[in-house]
Short mmCIF file of C-alpha atoms and ligand atoms in Angstrom, two decimals:
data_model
loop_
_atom_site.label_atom_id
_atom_site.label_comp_id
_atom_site.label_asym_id
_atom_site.label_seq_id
_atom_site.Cartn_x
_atom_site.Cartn_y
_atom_site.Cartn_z
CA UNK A 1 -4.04 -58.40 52.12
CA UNK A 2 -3.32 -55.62 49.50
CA UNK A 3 -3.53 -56.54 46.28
CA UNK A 4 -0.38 -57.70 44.36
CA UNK A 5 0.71 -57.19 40.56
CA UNK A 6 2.17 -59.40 38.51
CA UNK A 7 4.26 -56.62 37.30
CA UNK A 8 5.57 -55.79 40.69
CA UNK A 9 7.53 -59.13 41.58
CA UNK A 10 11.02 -57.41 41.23
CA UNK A 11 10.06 -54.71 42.68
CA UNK A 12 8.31 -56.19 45.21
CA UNK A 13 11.71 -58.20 46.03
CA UNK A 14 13.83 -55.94 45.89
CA UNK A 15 11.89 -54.19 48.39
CA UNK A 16 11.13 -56.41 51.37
CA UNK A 17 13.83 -58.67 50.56
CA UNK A 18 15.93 -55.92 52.36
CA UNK A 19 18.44 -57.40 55.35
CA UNK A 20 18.01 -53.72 56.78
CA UNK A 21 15.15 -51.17 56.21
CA UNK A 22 15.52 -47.89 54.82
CA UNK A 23 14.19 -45.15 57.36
CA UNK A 24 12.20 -43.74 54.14
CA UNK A 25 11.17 -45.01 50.84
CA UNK A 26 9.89 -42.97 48.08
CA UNK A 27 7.87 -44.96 45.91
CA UNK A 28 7.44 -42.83 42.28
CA UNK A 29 5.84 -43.83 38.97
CA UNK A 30 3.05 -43.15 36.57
CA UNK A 31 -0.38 -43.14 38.44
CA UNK A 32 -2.54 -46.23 37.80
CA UNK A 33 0.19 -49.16 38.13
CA UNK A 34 -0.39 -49.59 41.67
CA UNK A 35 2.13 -48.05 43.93
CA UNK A 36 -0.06 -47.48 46.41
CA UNK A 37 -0.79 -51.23 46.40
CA UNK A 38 2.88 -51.82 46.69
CA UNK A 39 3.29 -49.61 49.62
CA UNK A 40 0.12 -51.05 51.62
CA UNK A 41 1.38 -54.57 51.08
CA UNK A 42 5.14 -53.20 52.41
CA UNK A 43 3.37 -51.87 54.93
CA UNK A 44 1.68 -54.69 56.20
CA UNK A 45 4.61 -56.45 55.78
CA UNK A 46 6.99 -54.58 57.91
CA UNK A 47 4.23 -54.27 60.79
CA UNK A 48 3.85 -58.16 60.94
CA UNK A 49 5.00 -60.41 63.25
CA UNK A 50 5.42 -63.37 61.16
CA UNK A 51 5.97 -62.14 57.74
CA UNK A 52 6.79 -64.51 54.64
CA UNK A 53 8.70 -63.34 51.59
CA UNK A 54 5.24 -62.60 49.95
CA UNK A 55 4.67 -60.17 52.54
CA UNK A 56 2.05 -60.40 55.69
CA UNK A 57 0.70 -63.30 57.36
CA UNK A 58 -2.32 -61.93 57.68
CA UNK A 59 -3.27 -63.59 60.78
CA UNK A 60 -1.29 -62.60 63.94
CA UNK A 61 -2.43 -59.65 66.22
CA UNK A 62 -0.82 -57.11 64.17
CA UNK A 63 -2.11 -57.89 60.62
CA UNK A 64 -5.49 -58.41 62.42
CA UNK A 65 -5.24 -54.75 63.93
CA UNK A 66 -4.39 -53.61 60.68
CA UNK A 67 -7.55 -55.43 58.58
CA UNK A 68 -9.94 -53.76 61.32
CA UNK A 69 -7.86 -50.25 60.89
CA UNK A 70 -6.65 -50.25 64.56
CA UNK A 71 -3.08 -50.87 64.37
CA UNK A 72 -2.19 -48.40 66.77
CA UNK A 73 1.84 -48.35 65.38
CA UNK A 74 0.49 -47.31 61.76
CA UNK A 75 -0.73 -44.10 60.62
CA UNK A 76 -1.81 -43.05 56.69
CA UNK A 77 -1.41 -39.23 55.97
CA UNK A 78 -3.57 -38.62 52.84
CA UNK A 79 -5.45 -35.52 51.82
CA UNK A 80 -8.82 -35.12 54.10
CA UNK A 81 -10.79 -34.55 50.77
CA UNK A 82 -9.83 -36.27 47.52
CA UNK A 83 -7.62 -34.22 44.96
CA UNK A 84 -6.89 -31.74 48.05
CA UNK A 85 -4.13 -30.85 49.66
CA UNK A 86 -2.48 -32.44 52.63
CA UNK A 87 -2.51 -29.55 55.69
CA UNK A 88 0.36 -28.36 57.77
CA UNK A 89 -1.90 -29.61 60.71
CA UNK A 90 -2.04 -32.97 59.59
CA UNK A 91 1.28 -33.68 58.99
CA UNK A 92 1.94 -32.03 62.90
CA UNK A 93 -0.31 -34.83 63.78
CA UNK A 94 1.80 -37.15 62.14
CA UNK A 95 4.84 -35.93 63.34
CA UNK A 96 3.77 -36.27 66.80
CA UNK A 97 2.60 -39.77 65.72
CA UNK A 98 6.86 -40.54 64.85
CA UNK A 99 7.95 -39.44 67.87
CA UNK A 100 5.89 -41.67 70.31
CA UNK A 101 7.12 -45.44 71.02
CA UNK A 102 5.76 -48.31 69.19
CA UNK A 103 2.70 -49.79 71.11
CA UNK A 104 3.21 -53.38 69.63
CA UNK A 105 7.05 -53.44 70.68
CA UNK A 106 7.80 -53.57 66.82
CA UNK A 107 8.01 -51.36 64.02
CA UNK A 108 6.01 -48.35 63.15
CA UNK A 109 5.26 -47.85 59.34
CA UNK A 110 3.94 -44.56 58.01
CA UNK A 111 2.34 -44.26 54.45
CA UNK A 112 1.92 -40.98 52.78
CA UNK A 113 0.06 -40.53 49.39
CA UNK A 114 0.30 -38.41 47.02
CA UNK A 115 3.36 -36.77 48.24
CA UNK A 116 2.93 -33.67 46.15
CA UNK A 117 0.27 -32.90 47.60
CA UNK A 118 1.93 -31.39 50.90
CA UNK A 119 2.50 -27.25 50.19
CA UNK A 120 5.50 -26.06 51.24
CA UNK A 121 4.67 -25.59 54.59
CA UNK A 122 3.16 -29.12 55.33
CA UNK A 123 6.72 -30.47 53.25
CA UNK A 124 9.09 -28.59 55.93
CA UNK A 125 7.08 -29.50 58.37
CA UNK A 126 7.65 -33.79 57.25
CA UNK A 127 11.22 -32.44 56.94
CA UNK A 128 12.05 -32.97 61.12
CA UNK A 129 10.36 -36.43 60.64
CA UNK A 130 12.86 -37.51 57.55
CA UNK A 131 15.73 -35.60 58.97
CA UNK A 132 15.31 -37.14 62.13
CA UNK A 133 14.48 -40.68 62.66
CA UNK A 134 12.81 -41.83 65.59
CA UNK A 135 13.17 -45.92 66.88
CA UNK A 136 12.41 -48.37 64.15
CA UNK A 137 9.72 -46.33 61.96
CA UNK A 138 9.83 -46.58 58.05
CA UNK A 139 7.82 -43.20 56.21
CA UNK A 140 6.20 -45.17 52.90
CA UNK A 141 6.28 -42.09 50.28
CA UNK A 142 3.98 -42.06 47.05
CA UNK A 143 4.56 -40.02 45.28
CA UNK A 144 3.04 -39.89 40.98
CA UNK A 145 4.84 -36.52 40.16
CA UNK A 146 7.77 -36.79 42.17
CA UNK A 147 9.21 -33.81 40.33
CA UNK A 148 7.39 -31.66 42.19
CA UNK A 149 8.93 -32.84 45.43
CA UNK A 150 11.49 -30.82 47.24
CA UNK A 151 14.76 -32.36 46.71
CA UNK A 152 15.55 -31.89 50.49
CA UNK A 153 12.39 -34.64 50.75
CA UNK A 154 13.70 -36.85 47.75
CA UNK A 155 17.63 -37.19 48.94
CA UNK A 156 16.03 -37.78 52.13
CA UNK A 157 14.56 -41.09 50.87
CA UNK A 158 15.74 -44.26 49.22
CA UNK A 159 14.49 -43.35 45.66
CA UNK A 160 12.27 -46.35 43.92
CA UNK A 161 10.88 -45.96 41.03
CA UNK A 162 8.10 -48.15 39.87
CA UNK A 163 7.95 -48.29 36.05
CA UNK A 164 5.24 -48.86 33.58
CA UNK A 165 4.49 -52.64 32.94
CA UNK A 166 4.71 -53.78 29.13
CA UNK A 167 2.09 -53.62 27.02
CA UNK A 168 1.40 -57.61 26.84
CA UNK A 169 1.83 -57.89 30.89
CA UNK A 170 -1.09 -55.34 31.13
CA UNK A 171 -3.05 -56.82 28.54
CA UNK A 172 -2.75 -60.09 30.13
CA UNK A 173 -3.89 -58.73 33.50
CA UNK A 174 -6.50 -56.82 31.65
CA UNK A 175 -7.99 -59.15 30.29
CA UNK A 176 -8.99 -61.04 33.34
CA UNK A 177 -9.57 -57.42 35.42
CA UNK A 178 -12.40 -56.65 32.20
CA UNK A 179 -13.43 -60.11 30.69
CA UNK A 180 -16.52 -58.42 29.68
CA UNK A 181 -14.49 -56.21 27.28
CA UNK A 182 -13.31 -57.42 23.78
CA UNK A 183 -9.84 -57.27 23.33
CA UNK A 184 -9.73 -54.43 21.03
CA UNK A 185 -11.71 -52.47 23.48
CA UNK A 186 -8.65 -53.45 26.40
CA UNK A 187 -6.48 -51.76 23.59
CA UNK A 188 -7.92 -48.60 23.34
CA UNK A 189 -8.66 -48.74 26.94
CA UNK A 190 -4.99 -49.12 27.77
CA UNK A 191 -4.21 -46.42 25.30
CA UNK A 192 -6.28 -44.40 27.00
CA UNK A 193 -4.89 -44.73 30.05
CA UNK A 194 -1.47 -43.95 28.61
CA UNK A 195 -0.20 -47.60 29.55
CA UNK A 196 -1.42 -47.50 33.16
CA UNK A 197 -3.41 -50.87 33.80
CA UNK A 198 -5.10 -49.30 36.70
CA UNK A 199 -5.77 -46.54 34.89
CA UNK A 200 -7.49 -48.61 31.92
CA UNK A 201 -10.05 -49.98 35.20
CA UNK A 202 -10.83 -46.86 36.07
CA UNK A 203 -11.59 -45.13 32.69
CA UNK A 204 -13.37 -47.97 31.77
CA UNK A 205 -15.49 -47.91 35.38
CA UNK A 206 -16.21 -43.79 34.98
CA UNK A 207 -17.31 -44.57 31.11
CA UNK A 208 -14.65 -43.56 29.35
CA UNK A 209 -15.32 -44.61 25.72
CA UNK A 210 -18.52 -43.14 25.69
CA UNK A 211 -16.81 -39.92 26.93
CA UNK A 212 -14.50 -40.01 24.61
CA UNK A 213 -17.09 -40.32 21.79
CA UNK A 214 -18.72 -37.37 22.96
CA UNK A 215 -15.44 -35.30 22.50
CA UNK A 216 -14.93 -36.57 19.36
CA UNK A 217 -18.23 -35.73 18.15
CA UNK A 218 -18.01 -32.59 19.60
CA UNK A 219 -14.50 -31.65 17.85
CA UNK A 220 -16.15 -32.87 14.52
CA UNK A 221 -19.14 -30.31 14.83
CA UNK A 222 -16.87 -27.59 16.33
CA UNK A 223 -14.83 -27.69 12.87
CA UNK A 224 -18.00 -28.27 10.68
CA UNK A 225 -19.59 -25.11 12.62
CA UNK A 226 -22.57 -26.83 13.82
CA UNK A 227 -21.73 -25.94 17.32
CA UNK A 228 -20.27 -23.54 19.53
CA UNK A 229 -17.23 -23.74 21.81
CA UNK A 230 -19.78 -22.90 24.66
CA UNK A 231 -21.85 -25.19 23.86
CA UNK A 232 -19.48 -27.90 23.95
CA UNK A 233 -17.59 -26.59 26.90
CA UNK A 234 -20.90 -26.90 28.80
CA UNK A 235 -21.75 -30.19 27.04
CA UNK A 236 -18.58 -31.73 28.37
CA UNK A 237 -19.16 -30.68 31.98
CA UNK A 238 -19.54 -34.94 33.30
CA UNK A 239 -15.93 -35.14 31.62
CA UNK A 240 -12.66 -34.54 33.73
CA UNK A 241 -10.60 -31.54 32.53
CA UNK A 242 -7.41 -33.47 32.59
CA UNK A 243 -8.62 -36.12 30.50
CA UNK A 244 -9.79 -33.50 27.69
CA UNK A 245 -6.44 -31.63 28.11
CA UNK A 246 -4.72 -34.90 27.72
CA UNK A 247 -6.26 -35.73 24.83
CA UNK A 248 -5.86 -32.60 22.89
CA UNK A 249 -2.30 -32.47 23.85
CA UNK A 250 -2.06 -35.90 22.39
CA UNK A 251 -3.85 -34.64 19.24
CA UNK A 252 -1.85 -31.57 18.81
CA UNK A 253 0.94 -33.87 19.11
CA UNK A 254 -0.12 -36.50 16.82
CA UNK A 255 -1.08 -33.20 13.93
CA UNK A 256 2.30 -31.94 14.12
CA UNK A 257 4.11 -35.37 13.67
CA UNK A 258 1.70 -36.20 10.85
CA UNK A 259 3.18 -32.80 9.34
CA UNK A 260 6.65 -34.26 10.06
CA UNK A 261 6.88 -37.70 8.81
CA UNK A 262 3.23 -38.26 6.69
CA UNK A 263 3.37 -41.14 8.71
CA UNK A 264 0.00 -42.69 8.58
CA UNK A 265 0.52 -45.54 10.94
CA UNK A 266 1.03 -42.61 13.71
CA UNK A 267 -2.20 -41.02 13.66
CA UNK A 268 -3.00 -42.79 17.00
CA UNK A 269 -6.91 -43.80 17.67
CA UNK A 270 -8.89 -44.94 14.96
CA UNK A 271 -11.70 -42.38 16.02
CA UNK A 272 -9.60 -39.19 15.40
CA UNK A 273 -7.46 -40.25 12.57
CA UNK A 274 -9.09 -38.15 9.55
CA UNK A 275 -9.24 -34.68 11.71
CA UNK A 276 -5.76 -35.35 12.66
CA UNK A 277 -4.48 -35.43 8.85
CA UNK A 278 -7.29 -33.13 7.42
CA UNK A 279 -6.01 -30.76 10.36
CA UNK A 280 -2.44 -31.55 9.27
CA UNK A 281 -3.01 -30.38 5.94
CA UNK A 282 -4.99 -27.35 6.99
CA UNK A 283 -3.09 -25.56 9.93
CA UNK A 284 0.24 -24.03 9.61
CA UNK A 285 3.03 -25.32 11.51
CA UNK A 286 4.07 -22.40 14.15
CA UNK A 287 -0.09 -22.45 14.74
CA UNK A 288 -0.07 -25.63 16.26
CA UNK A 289 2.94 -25.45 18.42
CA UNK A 290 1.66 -22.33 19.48
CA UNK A 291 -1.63 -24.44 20.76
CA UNK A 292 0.25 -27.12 21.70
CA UNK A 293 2.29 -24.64 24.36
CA UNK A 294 -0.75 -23.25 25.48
CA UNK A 295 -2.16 -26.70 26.04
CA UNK A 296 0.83 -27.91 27.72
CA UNK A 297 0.96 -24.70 30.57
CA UNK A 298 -3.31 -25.55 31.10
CA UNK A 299 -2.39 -28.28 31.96
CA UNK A 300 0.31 -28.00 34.17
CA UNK A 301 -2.47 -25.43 35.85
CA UNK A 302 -5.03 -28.34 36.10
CA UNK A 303 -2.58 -30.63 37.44
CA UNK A 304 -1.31 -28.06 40.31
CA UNK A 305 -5.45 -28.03 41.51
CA UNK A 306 -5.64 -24.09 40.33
CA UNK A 307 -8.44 -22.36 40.79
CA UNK A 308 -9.92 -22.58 36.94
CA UNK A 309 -12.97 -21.75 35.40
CA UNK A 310 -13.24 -24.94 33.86
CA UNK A 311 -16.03 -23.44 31.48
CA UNK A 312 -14.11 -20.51 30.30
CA UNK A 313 -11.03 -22.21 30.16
CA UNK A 314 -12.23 -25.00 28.15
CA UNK A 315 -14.48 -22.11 26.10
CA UNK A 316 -11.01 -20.74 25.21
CA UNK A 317 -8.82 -24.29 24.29
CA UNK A 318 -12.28 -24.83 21.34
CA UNK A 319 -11.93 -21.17 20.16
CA UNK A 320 -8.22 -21.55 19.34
CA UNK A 321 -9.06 -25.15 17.72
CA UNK A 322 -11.77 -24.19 15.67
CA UNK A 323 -9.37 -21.66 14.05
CA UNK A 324 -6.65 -23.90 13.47
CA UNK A 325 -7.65 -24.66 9.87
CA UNK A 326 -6.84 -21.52 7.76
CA UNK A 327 -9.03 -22.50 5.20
CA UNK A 328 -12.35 -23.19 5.65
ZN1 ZN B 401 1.03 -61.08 60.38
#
């Protein structure tokens, strides 16, 4: 049914390999390594009525319910629109869903992703449904930023974390996700995706390298003069705004190490290395920690879904970087 990772197989046993189940799981880790994968899979899993140690059968009543979305004893609570937030009403819905018996006779598995994306009112509200369990139901939590959680949610939940796989595992798996790609191109790819195999798809899908190009094009002519933070900040308007901030944060981080060590196997992508170390040379210390900060709290901003003017905003990050060189 769901897809399974090579990378999970531990995980994945320590899991459902379980004599007793958990009333809740929270499931945390980078995005892009497939948690959600891992929790569908679970899912099906603990809803079937013949399961294996790989997981579902995939061919009694329930796992057939589930493949035509009509398991009646199974209920995802996800945001209504992507990158939105889960509502208080939906998670009354669901909690109304925990309380009723189990049509099949068996269990009844609930799947909730992203976590952090309840507000505080929807999170209270999933409170009554941790605090009190009702019959045999298990809540399936995802949860990619699970510091943003309450902690009354996280000690309410046995804590799994789902880490990163290794660079050759992903590579490995890469290569037969993107056999088109060459290898080096997997490698930056990966990179990219700060390690996140899924991730790497993704990028690659939504055009990533040709993105990224762009950028660094742009951030060439920005320091040369030849064009204007607004007109790259409109320029750039196909390209997500965490993805930029990402990579300037990694830049400003990869300027001030350069400063540190002179280190010039840690410039990081082959694309940027020269502005990193002429910027390194240029830009006074305290100047780009001072960008870096400012960077950092953007971010956090993007990341919370705020309300941004993502053409001023990004108007404002190329200002400060085109006067990071004091000498021109
Ligand atoms: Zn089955």
């Amino acid at each position: 049914m769901a897809d399974a990772y090579p990378w999970q197989d531990s995980l994945w046993q320590q899991l459902a390999g379980r004599a007793q189940h958990a009333h809740a799981y929270l499931l945390h880790g980078p995005a892009g390594i497939g948690k959600r994968a891992l929790a569908e899979r679970l899912m099906a899993s603990l809803l079937c009525q013949r399961p294996t140690a790989q997981g579902a059968c995939g061919e009694c009543k329930s796992c057939l319910l589930l493949k035509a979305g009509s398991h009646p004893d199974n209920y995802i609570l996800e945001p209504e629109e992507a990158d939105k937030a889960i509502k208080v009403d939906q998670v009354r819905d669901l909690v109304s869903f925990v309380v009723q018996t189990a049509q099949l006779g068996g269990r009844k598995v609930v799947l909730i992703e992203p976590v952090e994306s309840m507000n505080i009112n929807a999170a209270n509200a999933l409170l009554k449904s941790l605090e009190e369990p009702s019959g045999d139901t298990v809540l399936l939590l995802v949860s990619h930023q699970p510091s943003r959680l309450l902690p009354t949610i996280k000690s309410r939940c046995v804590q799994q974390a789902c880490p990163l796989p290794g660079e050759a595992m992903s590579l490995d798996w890469l290569a037969r996700a993107l056999p088109d790609c060459s290898q080096e191109e997997r490698v930056e790819l990966l990179t990219l995706a700060a390690g996140s195999p899924l991730a790497a798809v993704n990028l690659h899908a939504q055009g990533v390298r040709e993105q990224r190009a762009q950028v660094v094009d742009g951030v060439k002519k920005l320091l040369k003069q030849q064009q204007s933070p607004t007109q790259l900040a409109e320029g750039w308007n196909a390209i997500p705004l965490l993805l930029l901030f990402d990579w300037f944060c990694d830049w400003s981080s990869l300027i001030l190490r350069y400063q540190l060590t002179q280190d010039e196997e840690g410039l990081g992508l082959m694309d940027m290395r020269k502005v990193i170390q002429y910027l390194a040379q240029k830009t006074a210390q305290d100047k780009v920690l001072n960008i870096q900060d400012w960077i950092l709290a953007q971010r956090q901003k993007v990341l919370s879904k705020a309300n941004l003017n993502r053409v001023l905003l990004l108007e404002a990050l190329l200002v400060q970087w085109a006067t990071l060189p004091t000498q021109r």
